[in-house]
Amino acid sequence: MERARVPDAAAFRAFRQRCQDGSWQRDRGGLAVSLQLPPPGCAVHQLKCRIDVPDVPAETMYDVLHDSEYRREWDSNVIDTHDIAQVAANADVGYYAWRCPKPLKNRDVVMLRAWQVEDGYHTIINFSIKHPKYPPRKDLVRAVCLLTGYLVHSTGPNSCSLTYLAQVDPKGSLPKWVVNKASQYLVPQMLKKLHKACVQYPAWKQQHNINMKPWLYPEQNKLPVLELSELALQHAASLENIDESSLAEEKDESSEHSGLEN
């Protein structure tokens, strides 16, 4: 098994570069999308989405992205999300299960998350790992997050830009409409919901452990400590593939609010 490692400074620089590279398709709402399709026979595409946020400081955006308690408030895709253990001052392990567009099966992941604040950039990197106490569930498809993350760049005292990057193996043959829907609707819609959640976060945080921010103050972290030697990278080859390529999209209200990426 390939051991999991906490990303180093070079890994954060490489992630920032990936977020900033490439061509983008922009809409009138200040949102841009970049979709890199996989080669034939591969299910893994790279999706990037960038949004300019004129009324939220980078620090608030960063807090919202970290706060798993608050995510259950604003993210309607969530089935379950919780932190499991800390592996470093700037890294932890967490679980996330989310709803997929009907009639696809819902997915889950176990991920190592690492973060860094440097040079006006707030960065969060996630990738899938194996945890001995979190094997795949029978009622969910265990996806593999090769790399997902967020790059928040401060553009002023009360403004920022956010880039979301996702490279996820959904462990299955998905119909083309799923990828199109994710890039054209689901992920952009999620970022718009995130923007709204950020505007509302300061008032919510006033009522919910206002000073508790372990992602900024490691001494507040009460999670159990887990040795990296107990974790391994999660490779797609060890998980079951699910063929959903023939499934047609269901036109109901609930599917319009379901997500593909975490």
CSV table of C-alpha atoms in Angstrom, one decimal:
chain,number,residue,atom,x,y,z
A,1,MET,CA,0.0,0.0,0.0
A,2,GLU,CA,1.2,3.5,-0.8
A,3,ARG,CA,1.4,5.6,2.3
A,4,ALA,CA,-0.5,8.9,2.6
A,5,ARG,CA,1.6,12.0,3.0
A,6,VAL,CA,0.7,15.5,4.0
A,7,PRO,CA,1.2,17.9,1.1
A,8,ASP,CA,4.4,20.0,1.3
A,9,ALA,CA,5.1,23.5,0.1
A,10,ALA,CA,5.8,22.3,-3.5
A,11,ALA,CA,2.4,20.5,-3.6
A,12,PHE,CA,0.6,23.7,-2.6
A,13,ARG,CA,2.5,25.7,-5.3
A,14,ALA,CA,1.6,23.0,-7.9
A,15,PHE,CA,-2.0,23.1,-6.9
A,16,ARG,CA,-2.1,26.9,-7.2
A,17,GLN,CA,-0.6,26.7,-10.7
A,18,ARG,CA,-3.2,24.1,-11.8
A,19,CYS,CA,-5.9,26.4,-10.6
A,20,GLN,CA,-4.6,29.4,-12.5
A,21,ASP,CA,-3.7,27.6,-15.8
A,22,GLY,CA,-5.9,26.9,-18.7
A,23,SER,CA,-8.6,28.5,-20.8
A,24,TRP,CA,-12.0,29.5,-19.3
A,25,GLN,CA,-15.5,30.0,-20.5
A,26,ARG,CA,-17.1,32.9,-18.7
A,27,ASP,CA,-20.8,33.8,-18.1
A,28,ARG,CA,-22.3,37.2,-17.3
A,29,GLY,CA,-22.4,36.5,-13.6
A,30,GLY,CA,-18.7,36.6,-13.1
A,31,LEU,CA,-18.3,32.9,-13.1
A,32,ALA,CA,-15.9,30.9,-15.3
A,33,VAL,CA,-15.7,27.2,-16.0
A,34,SER,CA,-12.9,25.0,-17.4
A,35,LEU,CA,-13.5,21.4,-18.2
A,36,GLN,CA,-10.7,19.0,-19.3
A,37,LEU,CA,-12.1,15.8,-20.7
A,38,PRO,CA,-10.3,12.5,-20.0
A,39,PRO,CA,-8.7,10.4,-22.7
A,40,PRO,CA,-10.7,7.5,-24.2
A,41,GLY,CA,-11.3,4.7,-21.7
A,42,CYS,CA,-10.8,6.9,-18.6
A,43,ALA,CA,-13.6,8.2,-16.4
A,44,VAL,CA,-11.6,11.0,-14.7
A,45,HIS,CA,-12.2,14.5,-16.0
A,46,GLN,CA,-10.8,17.7,-14.4
A,47,LEU,CA,-13.3,20.5,-13.7
A,48,LYS,CA,-12.4,23.9,-12.5
A,49,CYS,CA,-14.8,26.7,-11.7
A,50,ARG,CA,-13.9,30.3,-10.7
A,51,ILE,CA,-16.1,32.9,-9.2
A,52,ASP,CA,-15.5,36.5,-8.2
A,53,VAL,CA,-17.0,37.4,-4.9
A,54,PRO,CA,-17.3,41.2,-4.4
A,55,ASP,CA,-18.7,41.2,-0.9
A,56,VAL,CA,-16.9,38.5,1.1
A,57,PRO,CA,-13.4,38.7,2.6
A,58,ALA,CA,-11.0,35.8,1.8
A,59,GLU,CA,-10.8,35.0,5.5
A,60,THR,CA,-14.6,34.5,5.7
A,61,MET,CA,-14.6,32.3,2.6
A,62,TYR,CA,-11.8,30.2,4.0
A,63,ASP,CA,-13.7,29.8,7.3
A,64,VAL,CA,-16.8,28.6,5.6
A,65,LEU,CA,-14.9,26.1,3.5
A,66,HIS,CA,-13.4,24.6,6.7
A,67,ASP,CA,-16.5,24.7,9.0
A,68,SER,CA,-18.1,21.2,8.7
A,69,GLU,CA,-20.8,22.1,11.2
A,70,TYR,CA,-21.9,25.1,9.1
A,71,ARG,CA,-21.7,23.0,5.8
A,72,ARG,CA,-24.6,20.9,7.1
A,73,GLU,CA,-26.6,24.1,7.2
A,74,TRP,CA,-26.0,25.4,3.7
A,75,ASP,CA,-25.1,22.3,1.6
A,76,SER,CA,-28.2,20.5,0.6
A,77,ASN,CA,-26.1,17.8,-1.1
A,78,VAL,CA,-24.8,16.5,2.2
A,79,ILE,CA,-25.8,13.1,3.4
A,80,ASP,CA,-23.1,13.0,6.1
A,81,THR,CA,-20.0,15.0,6.8
A,82,HIS,CA,-17.7,14.9,9.8
A,83,ASP,CA,-14.0,15.2,10.8
A,84,ILE,CA,-12.4,12.0,11.9
A,85,ALA,CA,-8.8,12.7,13.1
A,86,GLN,CA,-5.9,15.1,12.9
A,87,VAL,CA,-2.7,14.0,11.2
A,88,ALA,CA,-0.8,17.3,11.4
A,89,ALA,CA,-1.2,20.9,12.5
A,90,ASN,CA,-2.5,21.8,9.0
A,91,ALA,CA,-4.1,18.5,8.0
A,92,ASP,CA,-6.9,16.2,9.1
A,93,VAL,CA,-9.0,13.2,7.8
A,94,GLY,CA,-12.7,13.5,7.2
A,95,TYR,CA,-15.7,11.7,5.7
A,96,TYR,CA,-18.2,13.1,3.2
A,97,ALA,CA,-21.2,11.5,1.6
A,98,TRP,CA,-23.3,13.3,-1.0
A,99,ARG,CA,-26.4,13.0,-3.2
A,100,CYS,CA,-25.9,12.5,-6.9
A,101,PRO,CA,-28.4,13.4,-9.6
A,102,LYS,CA,-31.1,10.9,-9.8
A,103,PRO,CA,-31.1,8.0,-10.8
A,104,LEU,CA,-27.4,7.7,-10.0
A,105,LYS,CA,-26.3,6.1,-6.8
A,106,ASN,CA,-25.1,8.4,-4.1
A,107,ARG,CA,-21.3,8.6,-3.4
A,108,ASP,CA,-19.0,9.0,-0.5
A,109,VAL,CA,-15.3,9.6,0.1
A,110,VAL,CA,-12.7,9.4,2.9
A,111,MET,CA,-10.2,12.2,2.4
A,112,LEU,CA,-7.1,13.8,3.8
A,113,ARG,CA,-7.4,17.5,3.8
A,114,ALA,CA,-4.5,19.9,4.1
A,115,TRP,CA,-4.5,23.7,4.2
A,116,GLN,CA,-2.1,26.7,3.9
A,117,VAL,CA,-2.3,30.5,4.1
A,118,GLU,CA,0.4,32.3,2.2
A,119,ASP,CA,1.0,35.4,0.1
A,120,GLY,CA,-2.7,36.4,0.1
A,121,TYR,CA,-3.8,32.9,-1.0
A,122,HIS,CA,-5.9,30.5,1.2
A,123,THR,CA,-5.5,27.0,-0.1
A,124,ILE,CA,-7.3,23.7,0.8
A,125,ILE,CA,-6.2,20.4,-0.9
A,126,ASN,CA,-8.1,17.1,-0.6
A,127,PHE,CA,-7.3,13.5,-1.8
A,128,SER,CA,-8.8,10.1,-1.0
A,129,ILE,CA,-7.2,7.8,1.5
A,130,LYS,CA,-8.1,4.4,3.1
A,131,HIS,CA,-9.0,4.5,6.8
A,132,PRO,CA,-9.3,1.1,8.6
A,133,LYS,CA,-12.5,2.1,10.3
A,134,TYR,CA,-14.2,3.5,7.2
A,135,PRO,CA,-14.5,0.8,4.6
A,136,PRO,CA,-16.8,1.2,1.6
A,137,ARG,CA,-20.5,1.1,2.5
A,138,LYS,CA,-23.0,-1.1,0.6
A,139,ASP,CA,-25.6,1.7,0.2
A,140,LEU,CA,-23.1,4.1,-1.4
A,141,VAL,CA,-20.5,4.1,-4.1
A,142,ARG,CA,-17.0,4.9,-2.8
A,143,ALA,CA,-15.6,7.5,-5.2
A,144,VAL,CA,-11.9,8.3,-5.5
A,145,CYS,CA,-10.8,11.9,-5.1
A,146,LEU,CA,-7.5,12.1,-7.0
A,147,LEU,CA,-7.4,15.8,-6.2
A,148,THR,CA,-9.9,18.4,-5.2
A,149,GLY,CA,-9.5,21.7,-3.5
A,150,TYR,CA,-10.1,25.4,-3.2
A,151,LEU,CA,-7.9,28.4,-3.9
A,152,VAL,CA,-9.1,31.6,-2.3
A,153,HIS,CA,-7.3,34.8,-3.4
A,154,SER,CA,-7.9,38.1,-1.6
A,155,THR,CA,-8.7,40.9,-4.1
A,156,GLY,CA,-9.5,43.6,-1.5
A,157,PRO,CA,-10.4,44.1,2.2
A,158,ASN,CA,-13.9,42.7,1.6
A,159,SER,CA,-13.6,40.8,-1.7
A,160,CYS,CA,-12.0,37.6,-3.1
A,161,SER,CA,-11.9,35.2,-5.9
A,162,LEU,CA,-12.5,31.4,-5.4
A,163,THR,CA,-11.3,28.7,-7.7
A,164,TYR,CA,-12.6,25.1,-7.2
A,165,LEU,CA,-10.8,22.3,-8.8
A,166,ALA,CA,-12.1,18.7,-8.9
A,167,GLN,CA,-10.4,15.6,-10.4
A,168,VAL,CA,-12.6,12.7,-9.2
A,169,ASP,CA,-13.0,9.1,-10.3
A,170,PRO,CA,-16.8,8.4,-9.7
A,171,LYS,CA,-16.1,4.7,-9.9
A,172,GLY,CA,-18.4,3.9,-12.7
A,173,SER,CA,-19.3,4.6,-16.3
A,174,LEU,CA,-21.4,7.7,-16.2
A,175,PRO,CA,-23.7,9.0,-18.9
A,176,LYS,CA,-22.5,12.1,-20.8
A,177,TRP,CA,-25.4,14.2,-19.3
A,178,VAL,CA,-23.9,13.8,-15.9
A,179,VAL,CA,-20.6,15.5,-16.8
A,180,ASN,CA,-22.4,18.2,-18.8
A,181,LYS,CA,-24.8,18.9,-15.9
A,182,ALA,CA,-21.9,19.0,-13.4
A,183,SER,CA,-19.9,21.5,-15.4
A,184,GLN,CA,-22.8,23.6,-16.7
A,185,TYR,CA,-25.1,23.7,-13.7
A,186,LEU,CA,-24.3,21.7,-10.5
A,187,VAL,CA,-20.9,23.0,-9.6
A,188,PRO,CA,-21.6,26.7,-10.6
A,189,GLN,CA,-24.8,26.4,-8.6
A,190,MET,CA,-22.9,25.1,-5.6
A,191,LEU,CA,-20.4,28.0,-5.8
A,192,LYS,CA,-23.3,30.5,-5.9
A,193,LYS,CA,-24.8,28.8,-2.8
A,194,LEU,CA,-21.4,28.9,-1.1
A,195,HIS,CA,-21.3,32.7,-1.8
A,196,LYS,CA,-24.7,33.2,-0.2
A,197,ALA,CA,-23.6,31.0,2.8
A,198,CYS,CA,-20.5,33.2,3.2
A,199,VAL,CA,-22.6,36.3,3.4
A,200,GLN,CA,-24.7,34.7,6.2
A,201,TYR,CA,-21.7,33.1,8.0
A,202,PRO,CA,-20.7,35.9,10.4
A,203,ALA,CA,-24.2,36.1,11.9
A,204,TRP,CA,-24.4,32.3,12.2
A,205,LYS,CA,-21.0,32.0,13.8
A,206,GLN,CA,-21.9,34.6,16.4
A,207,GLN,CA,-24.3,31.9,17.7
A,208,HIS,CA,-22.2,28.8,17.2
A,209,ASN,CA,-18.8,28.7,19.1
A,210,ILE,CA,-17.8,32.1,17.8
A,211,ASN,CA,-14.1,31.7,18.7
A,212,MET,CA,-13.7,28.1,17.7
A,213,LYS,CA,-11.6,27.9,14.5
A,214,PRO,CA,-9.1,25.0,14.8
A,215,TRP,CA,-8.1,25.5,11.2
A,216,LEU,CA,-6.6,28.8,12.3
A,217,TYR,CA,-5.7,27.8,15.9
A,218,PRO,CA,-4.3,24.3,16.0
A,219,GLU,CA,-4.4,24.3,19.8
A,220,GLN,CA,-8.2,24.2,19.6
A,221,ASN,CA,-8.2,21.0,17.7
A,222,LYS,CA,-9.8,18.3,19.9
A,223,LEU,CA,-9.8,15.5,17.2
A,224,PRO,CA,-7.9,12.3,18.1
A,225,VAL,CA,-4.4,12.2,16.6
A,226,LEU,CA,-3.9,9.6,13.9
A,227,GLU,CA,-0.5,8.4,12.7
A,228,LEU,CA,0.0,8.7,8.9
A,229,SER,CA,1.3,5.1,9.0
A,230,GLU,CA,-2.3,3.9,9.6
A,231,LEU,CA,-3.5,5.5,6.3
A,232,ALA,CA,-2.9,4.6,2.7
A,233,LEU,CA,-3.7,6.3,-0.6
A,234,GLN,CA,-7.0,5.1,-2.0
A,235,HIS,CA,-6.5,3.8,-5.6
A,236,ALA,CA,-9.5,3.3,-7.9
A,237,ALA,CA,-8.4,-0.1,-9.0
A,238,SER,CA,-9.2,-1.6,-5.6
A,239,LEU,CA,-12.9,-0.5,-5.7
A,240,GLU,CA,-15.8,-1.8,-7.6
A,241,ASN,CA,-16.9,-0.1,-10.8
A,242,ILE,CA,-20.6,0.7,-11.3
A,243,ASP,CA,-22.0,0.9,-14.8
A,244,GLU,CA,-24.5,3.7,-14.9
A,245,SER,CA,-23.9,4.8,-18.5
A,246,SER,CA,-27.3,3.9,-19.7
A,247,LEU,CA,-29.3,5.8,-17.1
A,248,ALA,CA,-31.4,8.6,-18.2
A,249,GLU,CA,-31.8,11.9,-16.3
A,250,GLU,CA,-34.9,12.1,-14.1
A,251,LYS,CA,-36.7,15.5,-14.4
A,252,ASP,CA,-37.8,16.1,-10.9
A,253,GLU,CA,-37.3,18.9,-8.5
A,254,SER,CA,-35.0,17.0,-6.1
A,255,SER,CA,-32.5,16.1,-8.9
A,256,GLU,CA,-32.0,19.7,-9.6
A,257,HIS,CA,-30.5,20.2,-6.2
A,258,SER,CA,-28.2,17.2,-6.2
A,259,GLY,CA,-24.5,17.3,-6.7
A,260,LEU,CA,-21.7,15.3,-8.4
A,261,GLU,CA,-18.5,16.6,-6.8
A,262,ASN,CA,-17.8,17.1,-3.1
